[in-house]
mmCIF file of C-alpha atoms in Angstrom:
data_model
loop_
_atom_site.group_PDB
_atom_site.id
_atom_site.type_symbol
_atom_site.label_atom_id
_atom_site.label_comp_id
_atom_site.label_asym_id
_atom_site.label_seq_id
_atom_site.Cartn_x
_atom_site.Cartn_y
_atom_site.Cartn_z
ATOM 1 C CA MET K 15 190.926 83.171 30.404
ATOM 2 C CA GLU K 16 189.338 81.943 33.648
ATOM 3 C CA LYS K 17 191.966 83.795 35.683
ATOM 4 C CA ILE K 18 191.196 87.066 33.887
ATOM 5 C CA ALA K 19 187.438 86.626 34.454
ATOM 6 C CA LEU K 20 187.989 85.754 38.110
ATOM 7 C CA PHE K 21 190.249 88.774 38.531
ATOM 8 C CA ALA K 22 187.650 91.031 36.863
ATOM 9 C CA VAL K 23 184.900 89.739 39.175
ATOM 10 C CA ALA K 24 187.129 90.285 42.234
ATOM 11 C CA ALA K 25 187.921 93.828 41.077
ATOM 12 C CA VAL K 26 184.232 94.656 40.609
ATOM 13 C CA VAL K 27 183.389 93.260 44.066
ATOM 14 C CA ALA K 28 186.227 95.296 45.612
ATOM 15 C CA ILE K 29 184.939 98.479 43.939
ATOM 16 C CA ILE K 30 181.372 97.820 45.144
ATOM 17 C CA VAL K 31 182.582 97.240 48.731
ATOM 18 C CA LEU K 32 184.668 100.408 48.565
ATOM 19 C CA VAL K 33 181.696 102.459 47.321
ATOM 20 C CA ILE K 34 179.514 101.074 50.139
ATOM 21 C CA LEU K 35 182.152 101.871 52.766
ATOM 22 C CA VAL K 36 182.652 105.408 51.467
ATOM 23 C CA ARG K 37 178.904 106.078 51.557
ATOM 24 C CA MET K 38 178.432 104.709 55.094
ATOM 25 C CA PRO K 39 178.312 107.487 57.675
ATOM 26 C CA LEU K 40 181.074 107.183 60.230
ATOM 27 C CA PRO K 41 180.039 107.251 63.865
ATOM 28 C CA LYS K 42 180.730 110.786 64.964
ATOM 29 C CA ALA K 43 179.588 111.099 68.566
ATOM 30 C CA VAL K 44 180.063 108.949 71.622
ATOM 31 C CA VAL K 45 177.854 109.914 74.555
ATOM 32 C CA ALA K 46 178.381 108.591 78.053
ATOM 33 C CA PRO K 47 176.891 109.338 81.449
ATOM 34 C CA ALA K 48 179.128 111.230 83.855
ATOM 35 C CA THR K 49 178.996 111.016 87.641
ATOM 36 C CA ILE K 50 176.810 113.579 89.366
ATOM 37 C CA PRO K 51 177.955 115.091 92.687
ATOM 38 C CA GLY K 52 175.336 113.253 94.747
ATOM 39 C CA THR K 53 172.380 110.923 94.467
ATOM 40 C CA THR K 54 170.516 112.239 97.504
ATOM 41 C CA MET K 55 169.123 115.761 97.835
ATOM 42 C CA ASN K 56 166.613 117.745 99.830
ATOM 43 C CA SER K 57 163.287 118.718 98.322
ATOM 44 C CA GLY K 58 163.485 122.225 96.840
ATOM 45 C CA GLU K 59 167.251 122.074 96.466
ATOM 46 C CA SER K 60 168.937 123.335 93.309
ATOM 47 C CA ALA K 61 171.542 120.892 92.021
ATOM 48 C CA ILE K 62 173.033 119.075 89.067
ATOM 49 C CA ILE K 63 170.451 116.409 88.294
ATOM 50 C CA TYR K 64 171.975 114.921 85.128
ATOM 51 C CA ARG K 65 175.484 114.996 83.682
ATOM 52 C CA PHE K 66 176.715 113.541 80.410
ATOM 53 C CA ALA K 67 179.836 113.670 78.260
ATOM 54 C CA VAL K 68 179.979 113.916 74.465
ATOM 55 C CA SER K 69 183.133 112.887 72.610
ATOM 56 C CA ALA K 70 183.815 113.746 68.974
ATOM 57 C CA GLU K 71 185.973 110.903 67.787
ATOM 58 C CA ARG K 72 186.199 111.091 63.999
ATOM 59 C CA ALA K 73 184.837 114.527 63.110
ATOM 60 C CA ASP K 74 183.322 117.620 64.705
ATOM 61 C CA VAL K 75 179.947 116.920 66.350
ATOM 62 C CA LYS K 76 177.099 119.438 66.213
ATOM 63 C CA ILE K 77 174.394 118.898 68.859
ATOM 64 C CA GLU K 78 171.046 120.149 67.544
ATOM 65 C CA GLN K 79 168.598 118.896 70.219
ATOM 66 C CA ILE K 80 168.632 116.926 73.461
ATOM 67 C CA TYR K 81 165.709 114.810 74.686
ATOM 68 C CA LEU K 82 165.565 113.611 78.302
ATOM 69 C CA THR K 83 162.850 111.869 80.279
ATOM 70 C CA SER K 84 162.279 112.055 84.029
ATOM 71 C CA SER K 85 160.058 110.047 86.333
ATOM 72 C CA GLN K 86 156.733 111.562 87.263
ATOM 73 C CA GLY K 87 155.674 112.489 90.768
ATOM 74 C CA VAL K 88 158.603 114.842 91.315
ATOM 75 C CA SER K 89 158.516 118.500 90.321
ATOM 76 C CA LEU K 90 161.377 119.990 88.309
ATOM 77 C CA THR K 91 161.703 123.766 87.955
ATOM 78 C CA ASN K 92 164.347 126.266 86.851
ATOM 79 C CA LEU K 93 165.984 123.774 84.492
ATOM 80 C CA TYR K 94 169.080 124.983 82.640
ATOM 81 C CA LEU K 95 171.849 123.287 80.695
ATOM 82 C CA TYR K 96 175.445 124.229 81.548
ATOM 83 C CA ASP K 97 178.798 123.257 80.136
ATOM 84 C CA ASN K 98 181.516 121.968 82.447
ATOM 85 C CA ASN K 99 182.924 125.506 82.826
ATOM 86 C CA ASP K 100 179.673 126.421 84.620
ATOM 87 C CA ILE K 101 178.453 128.556 81.688
ATOM 88 C CA GLN K 102 174.729 128.398 80.996
ATOM 89 C CA LEU K 103 174.078 127.417 77.397
ATOM 90 C CA PRO K 104 171.627 129.606 75.490
ATOM 91 C CA GLY K 105 168.555 127.915 74.115
ATOM 92 C CA ALA K 106 165.017 126.827 74.886
ATOM 93 C CA LEU K 107 164.487 124.211 77.576
ATOM 94 C CA TYR K 108 160.981 122.782 77.910
ATOM 95 C CA TYR K 109 159.691 120.510 80.671
ATOM 96 C CA SER K 110 156.272 118.862 80.333
ATOM 97 C CA SER K 111 154.009 117.411 83.000
ATOM 98 C CA GLU K 112 154.677 113.989 81.437
ATOM 99 C CA GLY K 113 158.336 114.264 82.457
ATOM 100 C CA LYS K 114 159.700 115.096 79.008
ATOM 101 C CA ILE K 115 162.649 117.494 78.973
ATOM 102 C CA ARG K 116 163.607 119.021 75.627
ATOM 103 C CA TYR K 117 166.523 121.350 74.917
ATOM 104 C CA TRP K 118 166.988 123.257 71.670
ATOM 105 C CA PRO K 119 170.201 125.327 71.588
ATOM 106 C CA ASP K 120 170.039 128.749 69.949
ATOM 107 C CA TRP K 121 172.705 127.435 67.560
ATOM 108 C CA PRO K 122 174.283 123.972 67.295
ATOM 109 C CA ILE K 123 176.743 123.140 70.058
ATOM 110 C CA VAL K 124 180.002 122.157 68.358
ATOM 111 C CA ILE K 125 182.420 119.665 69.882
ATOM 112 C CA PRO K 126 185.702 119.692 67.926
ATOM 113 C CA LYS K 127 187.114 116.399 66.646
ATOM 114 C CA GLY K 128 189.235 114.620 69.233
ATOM 115 C CA THR K 129 187.706 116.411 72.240
ATOM 116 C CA THR K 130 185.127 115.676 74.923
ATOM 117 C CA LYS K 131 182.710 118.122 76.567
ATOM 118 C CA ILE K 132 180.734 117.528 79.734
ATOM 119 C CA PHE K 133 177.241 118.967 80.162
ATOM 120 C CA ASN K 134 175.207 119.472 83.347
ATOM 121 C CA LEU K 135 171.435 119.729 83.650
ATOM 122 C CA ARG K 136 170.654 121.808 86.736
ATOM 123 C CA GLY K 137 167.361 122.528 88.368
ATOM 124 C CA ASN K 138 165.236 122.601 91.470
ATOM 125 C CA VAL K 139 163.708 119.300 92.514
ATOM 126 C CA ALA K 140 160.672 119.187 94.795
ATOM 127 C CA GLY K 141 158.634 116.320 96.132
ATOM 128 C CA GLN K 142 159.345 113.002 97.767
ATOM 129 C CA GLY K 143 160.460 109.708 96.381
ATOM 130 C CA THR K 144 162.837 108.896 93.585
ATOM 131 C CA LEU K 145 163.746 110.947 90.528
ATOM 132 C CA ILE K 146 164.965 108.921 87.575
ATOM 133 C CA ILE K 147 166.342 110.763 84.536
ATOM 134 C CA PHE K 148 167.705 109.272 81.337
ATOM 135 C CA MET K 149 168.699 110.585 77.941
ATOM 136 C CA GLU K 150 166.130 109.447 75.437
ATOM 137 C CA ASP K 151 167.839 110.850 72.350
ATOM 138 C CA MET K 152 170.347 113.470 71.245
ATOM 139 C CA ALA K 153 169.980 114.832 67.727
ATOM 140 C CA VAL K 154 173.322 115.495 66.108
ATOM 141 C CA GLU K 155 174.076 116.589 62.588
ATOM 142 C CA LYS K 156 173.369 113.609 60.306
ATOM 143 C CA GLY K 157 172.046 111.280 62.993
ATOM 144 C CA SER K 158 171.212 110.720 66.619
ATOM 145 C CA VAL K 159 172.460 109.004 69.756
ATOM 146 C CA LYS K 160 169.959 107.029 71.838
ATOM 147 C CA GLY K 161 169.557 105.238 75.113
ATOM 148 C CA LEU K 162 171.962 106.406 77.791
ATOM 149 C CA PRO K 163 171.740 104.863 81.271
ATOM 150 C CA SER K 164 169.591 106.614 83.830
ATOM 151 C CA VAL K 165 170.525 108.573 86.938
ATOM 152 C CA VAL K 166 168.586 107.827 90.146
ATOM 153 C CA ILE K 167 168.240 110.550 92.807
ATOM 154 C CA THR K 168 166.503 109.962 96.129
ATOM 155 C CA LEU K 169 164.597 112.877 97.694
#
């Protein structure tokens, strides 16, 4: 009798663990910084100022918004997001005087399962000193990715 009760308890625990695992969202996106062509540029120059890669490991990833932050004291203009094929991605890109950079694509950017896409933020940088940019957050379908390392550019 004790063996049957113990078996029943073990079966119930196994079912509960299985239900919890099925309901847990699987990590879908892995985001990593990618090397930019240079970390020194002339004031007023147009260049790639941030590059990152997004990998879809377990399922398709849909990027809905991208949030970046840059250091203040340097002026950024003509900001655009490009894919690695040098195609400008359609959407709204907003840069505030507080150094916040926000990108909302016209439609979600889809990265198929098992693939990686590289993205480039391009713009004109003016001023003197150091520009530091990091990804604050990237909103993806059913979640977000936070806290990528920064890129430091000397002007």
